[in-house]
């Protein structure tokens, strides 16, 4: 309910002051992050819902992301799960999830080509049953490229995990590639493969398919699903969300 009130209030604000804002730069819904930053000084919000199913049961969360670029090269990304409902040994647990803080550097060569570098830290803000209870640190390299009508965001990352099973590796390697294209002026489609691997641990991999709808340059809605390709990956998940500006700070 609070998320709906926030979204409705933001939409009313955008209708009244739309000329003050630049077009949004969605990072949702793919795992891959684009190299590009949002317009400098424009605080953007990404808010959604996610439901996934694996052998332990069904997990639901409300992921969020706040993005702010200082200029065309540097920005900050703050994200996490505003609310999580997950199965646990002592019964279903609900609460806030972990929080991710990312410093982002963009190298934009043209409207069609860019590279990116992200340095991130996951803060253990969730209860022990809902998160790992330890901090993680990551570095992510990004290649974003237009290929005609098709746009690609490819990511390669390493994460130093704080909590691991005995005998397993602490460094996790991840890779993903998202491909998106516009169907018309408002509709778009995204497909993605992503996966991760570390020593003495089961491999994760999934496919994602999503549609996006942009009724204006200041709002993008998305909805889609993922399918797990390994036993360690949730067998399926469904999601929906929105991207919009919150404020023009400078």
Short mmCIF file of C-alpha atoms in Angstrom, two decimals:
data_model
loop_
_atom_site.label_atom_id
_atom_site.label_comp_id
_atom_site.label_asym_id
_atom_site.label_seq_id
_atom_site.Cartn_x
_atom_site.Cartn_y
_atom_site.Cartn_z
CA UNK A 1 0.00 0.00 0.00
CA UNK A 2 2.79 2.46 0.87
CA UNK A 3 4.52 1.69 -2.43
CA UNK A 4 1.28 2.35 -4.33
CA UNK A 5 0.77 5.68 -2.52
CA UNK A 6 4.37 6.70 -3.31
CA UNK A 7 4.01 5.79 -6.97
CA UNK A 8 0.67 7.59 -7.31
CA UNK A 9 2.03 10.74 -5.66
CA UNK A 10 5.11 10.68 -7.90
CA UNK A 11 2.97 10.35 -11.03
CA UNK A 12 0.90 13.39 -10.02
CA UNK A 13 4.10 15.34 -9.44
CA UNK A 14 5.46 14.35 -12.85
CA UNK A 15 2.30 15.49 -14.60
CA UNK A 16 2.65 18.93 -12.98
CA UNK A 17 6.40 19.39 -13.45
CA UNK A 18 7.30 17.06 -16.31
CA UNK A 19 9.30 19.67 -18.26
CA UNK A 20 11.90 19.82 -15.47
CA UNK A 21 13.02 16.20 -15.92
CA UNK A 22 15.15 14.28 -18.40
CA UNK A 23 14.07 10.87 -19.75
CA UNK A 24 14.58 8.05 -17.23
CA UNK A 25 17.39 5.50 -17.59
CA UNK A 26 15.98 2.10 -16.52
CA UNK A 27 18.27 -0.46 -14.93
CA UNK A 28 15.31 -2.81 -14.44
CA UNK A 29 14.34 -5.51 -15.08
CA UNK A 30 17.47 -7.42 -16.11
CA UNK A 31 20.28 -8.68 -13.89
CA UNK A 32 22.72 -6.87 -16.19
CA UNK A 33 23.43 -3.24 -15.37
CA UNK A 34 23.85 -0.77 -18.26
CA UNK A 35 27.00 1.32 -18.47
CA UNK A 36 25.06 4.57 -18.81
CA UNK A 37 24.13 6.81 -15.87
CA UNK A 38 20.87 8.73 -15.47
CA UNK A 39 20.85 12.48 -16.19
CA UNK A 40 23.14 14.33 -13.76
CA UNK A 41 21.29 15.64 -10.72
CA UNK A 42 18.12 13.63 -11.38
CA UNK A 43 17.23 11.25 -8.54
CA UNK A 44 15.49 8.19 -10.01
CA UNK A 45 13.52 5.48 -8.24
CA UNK A 46 13.03 1.90 -9.39
CA UNK A 47 10.41 -0.02 -7.43
CA UNK A 48 8.93 -3.43 -8.07
CA UNK A 49 7.60 -6.74 -6.84
CA UNK A 50 9.23 -10.17 -7.19
CA UNK A 51 7.91 -13.65 -6.40
CA UNK A 52 10.13 -16.71 -6.87
CA UNK A 53 9.78 -20.43 -6.16
CA UNK A 54 12.39 -23.05 -5.34
CA UNK A 55 12.55 -26.30 -3.36
CA UNK A 56 12.30 -24.43 -0.03
CA UNK A 57 9.04 -22.71 -0.97
CA UNK A 58 7.93 -19.34 -2.26
CA UNK A 59 9.83 -16.10 -1.63
CA UNK A 60 8.38 -12.62 -2.19
CA UNK A 61 10.10 -9.24 -2.03
CA UNK A 62 9.79 -5.56 -2.97
CA UNK A 63 13.12 -4.61 -4.59
CA UNK A 64 14.01 -0.94 -4.91
CA UNK A 65 16.83 1.12 -6.44
CA UNK A 66 17.73 4.79 -6.07
CA UNK A 67 20.11 6.22 -8.72
CA UNK A 68 21.87 9.58 -8.78
CA UNK A 69 24.60 10.74 -11.18
CA UNK A 70 26.92 13.54 -10.08
CA UNK A 71 27.95 14.23 -13.70
CA UNK A 72 28.25 12.28 -16.96
CA UNK A 73 30.96 10.00 -15.49
CA UNK A 74 30.24 9.30 -11.80
CA UNK A 75 27.17 8.18 -9.87
CA UNK A 76 25.82 6.30 -6.87
CA UNK A 77 23.29 3.48 -6.76
CA UNK A 78 21.52 2.44 -3.55
CA UNK A 79 19.28 -0.61 -3.66
CA UNK A 80 17.95 -3.62 -1.85
CA UNK A 81 14.73 -5.26 -0.79
CA UNK A 82 12.31 -3.02 1.07
CA UNK A 83 10.32 -6.00 2.31
CA UNK A 84 10.94 -9.75 2.18
CA UNK A 85 8.69 -12.70 2.97
CA UNK A 86 10.54 -16.02 2.91
CA UNK A 87 10.27 -19.55 4.33
CA UNK A 88 12.48 -20.33 7.34
CA UNK A 89 13.08 -23.23 9.74
CA UNK A 90 11.01 -21.58 12.48
CA UNK A 91 8.23 -20.55 10.10
CA UNK A 92 7.75 -17.81 7.53
CA UNK A 93 9.88 -14.73 8.17
CA UNK A 94 9.15 -11.14 7.11
CA UNK A 95 11.30 -8.02 7.27
CA UNK A 96 13.67 -5.73 5.42
CA UNK A 97 16.31 -7.22 3.15
CA UNK A 98 20.00 -6.50 2.68
CA UNK A 99 21.17 -3.18 1.19
CA UNK A 100 23.51 -2.67 -1.76
CA UNK A 101 25.63 0.46 -2.26
CA UNK A 102 27.42 0.94 -5.60
CA UNK A 103 29.85 3.58 -6.87
CA UNK A 104 29.60 3.71 -10.66
CA UNK A 105 31.99 5.06 -13.32
CA UNK A 106 30.73 5.44 -16.89
CA UNK A 107 32.91 5.79 -19.99
CA UNK A 108 30.55 6.99 -22.71
CA UNK A 109 32.08 7.01 -26.20
CA UNK A 110 28.93 7.77 -28.18
CA UNK A 111 25.15 7.36 -28.04
CA UNK A 112 25.68 3.76 -29.17
CA UNK A 113 28.70 2.62 -27.14
CA UNK A 114 29.79 2.81 -23.48
CA UNK A 115 31.80 0.98 -20.84
CA UNK A 116 31.14 0.95 -17.12
CA UNK A 117 32.77 -0.04 -13.84
CA UNK A 118 30.91 -0.63 -10.57
CA UNK A 119 32.38 -1.05 -7.08
CA UNK A 120 29.76 -2.40 -4.69
CA UNK A 121 29.22 -3.41 -1.08
CA UNK A 122 26.26 -5.39 0.23
CA UNK A 123 25.40 -4.38 3.78
CA UNK A 124 23.82 -7.07 6.03
CA UNK A 125 20.73 -5.08 7.04
CA UNK A 126 18.36 -8.08 6.92
CA UNK A 127 17.52 -10.49 9.72
CA UNK A 128 19.68 -13.61 9.72
CA UNK A 129 16.83 -15.69 8.27
CA UNK A 130 16.36 -13.25 5.36
CA UNK A 131 19.98 -12.45 4.49
CA UNK A 132 23.50 -13.80 4.78
CA UNK A 133 24.37 -11.79 7.92
CA UNK A 134 27.74 -10.79 6.41
CA UNK A 135 28.95 -8.02 4.12
CA UNK A 136 29.88 -8.80 0.49
CA UNK A 137 32.12 -6.76 -1.82
CA UNK A 138 32.00 -6.75 -5.62
CA UNK A 139 33.49 -5.30 -8.79
CA UNK A 140 31.52 -5.33 -12.05
CA UNK A 141 32.67 -4.53 -15.59
CA UNK A 142 30.05 -3.48 -18.16
CA UNK A 143 29.91 -3.26 -21.94
CA UNK A 144 26.87 -1.52 -23.46
CA UNK A 145 26.53 -1.46 -27.24
CA UNK A 146 23.84 -0.72 -29.81
CA UNK A 147 23.82 -3.15 -32.73
CA UNK A 148 21.29 -1.68 -35.08
CA UNK A 149 17.88 -1.97 -33.43
CA UNK A 150 19.28 -4.30 -30.75
CA UNK A 151 20.89 -3.01 -27.53
CA UNK A 152 23.26 -5.20 -25.46
CA UNK A 153 24.36 -4.87 -21.84
CA UNK A 154 27.03 -7.45 -20.90
CA UNK A 155 28.37 -7.75 -17.34
CA UNK A 156 31.31 -9.65 -15.85
CA UNK A 157 31.76 -9.47 -12.07
CA UNK A 158 33.57 -10.87 -9.06
CA UNK A 159 32.06 -10.91 -5.56
CA UNK A 160 33.91 -11.55 -2.31
CA UNK A 161 31.31 -13.26 -0.12
CA UNK A 162 31.25 -12.76 3.63
CA UNK A 163 29.21 -15.87 4.45
CA UNK A 164 30.08 -19.21 2.85
CA UNK A 165 29.55 -22.92 3.46
CA UNK A 166 32.57 -24.80 4.87
CA UNK A 167 34.89 -25.89 2.07
CA UNK A 168 33.34 -23.66 -0.61
CA UNK A 169 35.03 -20.77 -2.39
CA UNK A 170 34.68 -17.22 -1.12
CA UNK A 171 34.99 -15.54 -4.55
CA UNK A 172 31.99 -15.80 -6.87
CA UNK A 173 32.24 -15.08 -10.60
CA UNK A 174 29.14 -13.84 -12.39
CA UNK A 175 28.33 -13.18 -16.03
CA UNK A 176 25.23 -11.90 -17.78
CA UNK A 177 24.14 -10.58 -21.16
CA UNK A 178 20.86 -8.73 -21.76
CA UNK A 179 19.50 -7.88 -25.20
CA UNK A 180 16.66 -5.41 -25.65
CA UNK A 181 14.88 -3.73 -28.53
CA UNK A 182 11.98 -1.35 -29.06
CA UNK A 183 8.84 -2.83 -30.59
CA UNK A 184 7.35 0.62 -31.20
CA UNK A 185 7.45 4.05 -29.56
CA UNK A 186 6.17 2.74 -26.21
CA UNK A 187 6.75 -1.02 -26.03
CA UNK A 188 10.02 -2.89 -25.71
CA UNK A 189 11.23 -6.44 -25.08
CA UNK A 190 14.25 -7.76 -23.15
CA UNK A 191 15.84 -11.20 -23.07
CA UNK A 192 18.77 -12.18 -20.84
CA UNK A 193 20.98 -15.07 -19.77
CA UNK A 194 22.81 -14.81 -16.45
CA UNK A 195 24.76 -17.14 -14.21
CA UNK A 196 27.32 -17.42 -11.41
CA UNK A 197 29.85 -19.95 -10.17
CA UNK A 198 32.26 -20.44 -7.27
CA UNK A 199 34.47 -23.29 -6.12
CA UNK A 200 32.75 -26.31 -4.51
CA UNK A 201 29.31 -24.75 -4.91
CA UNK A 202 26.42 -25.43 -7.26
CA UNK A 203 26.25 -23.27 -10.39
CA UNK A 204 23.40 -20.77 -10.87
CA UNK A 205 21.94 -19.87 -14.26
CA UNK A 206 18.64 -18.45 -15.50
CA UNK A 207 16.84 -17.04 -18.51
CA UNK A 208 14.79 -13.83 -18.30
CA UNK A 209 12.10 -12.47 -20.62
CA UNK A 210 10.36 -9.13 -20.03
CA UNK A 211 8.17 -6.52 -21.69
CA UNK A 212 8.40 -2.80 -20.94
CA UNK A 213 5.89 -0.01 -21.53
CA UNK A 214 6.75 3.70 -21.49
CA UNK A 215 3.64 5.93 -21.55
CA UNK A 216 6.00 8.92 -21.36
CA UNK A 217 9.74 9.66 -21.22
CA UNK A 218 9.41 9.95 -17.42
CA UNK A 219 7.89 6.54 -16.67
CA UNK A 220 8.73 2.98 -17.70
CA UNK A 221 6.75 -0.04 -16.49
CA UNK A 222 7.97 -3.62 -16.84
CA UNK A 223 6.70 -7.13 -16.24
CA UNK A 224 8.19 -10.54 -16.99
CA UNK A 225 9.48 -13.87 -15.72
CA UNK A 226 12.63 -15.91 -15.23
CA UNK A 227 13.27 -19.64 -15.54
CA UNK A 228 16.04 -21.41 -13.63
CA UNK A 229 18.41 -23.58 -15.66
CA UNK A 230 20.08 -25.41 -12.74
CA UNK A 231 18.90 -27.11 -9.57
CA UNK A 232 20.47 -24.38 -7.42
CA UNK A 233 18.49 -21.61 -9.18
CA UNK A 234 14.86 -20.77 -8.31
CA UNK A 235 12.74 -22.75 -10.76
CA UNK A 236 10.76 -19.67 -11.74
CA UNK A 237 10.01 -16.10 -10.75
CA UNK A 238 7.61 -13.39 -11.88
CA UNK A 239 8.16 -9.66 -11.46
CA UNK A 240 6.81 -6.23 -12.25
CA UNK A 241 8.06 -2.73 -11.56
CA UNK A 242 8.36 0.93 -12.49
CA UNK A 243 11.11 3.49 -13.12
CA UNK A 244 10.48 7.23 -12.58
CA UNK A 245 12.26 10.39 -11.38
CA UNK A 246 11.74 11.54 -7.80
CA UNK A 247 13.44 14.94 -7.84
CA UNK A 248 15.68 17.20 -9.89
CA UNK A 249 18.37 18.15 -7.36
CA UNK A 250 20.45 20.34 -9.69
#
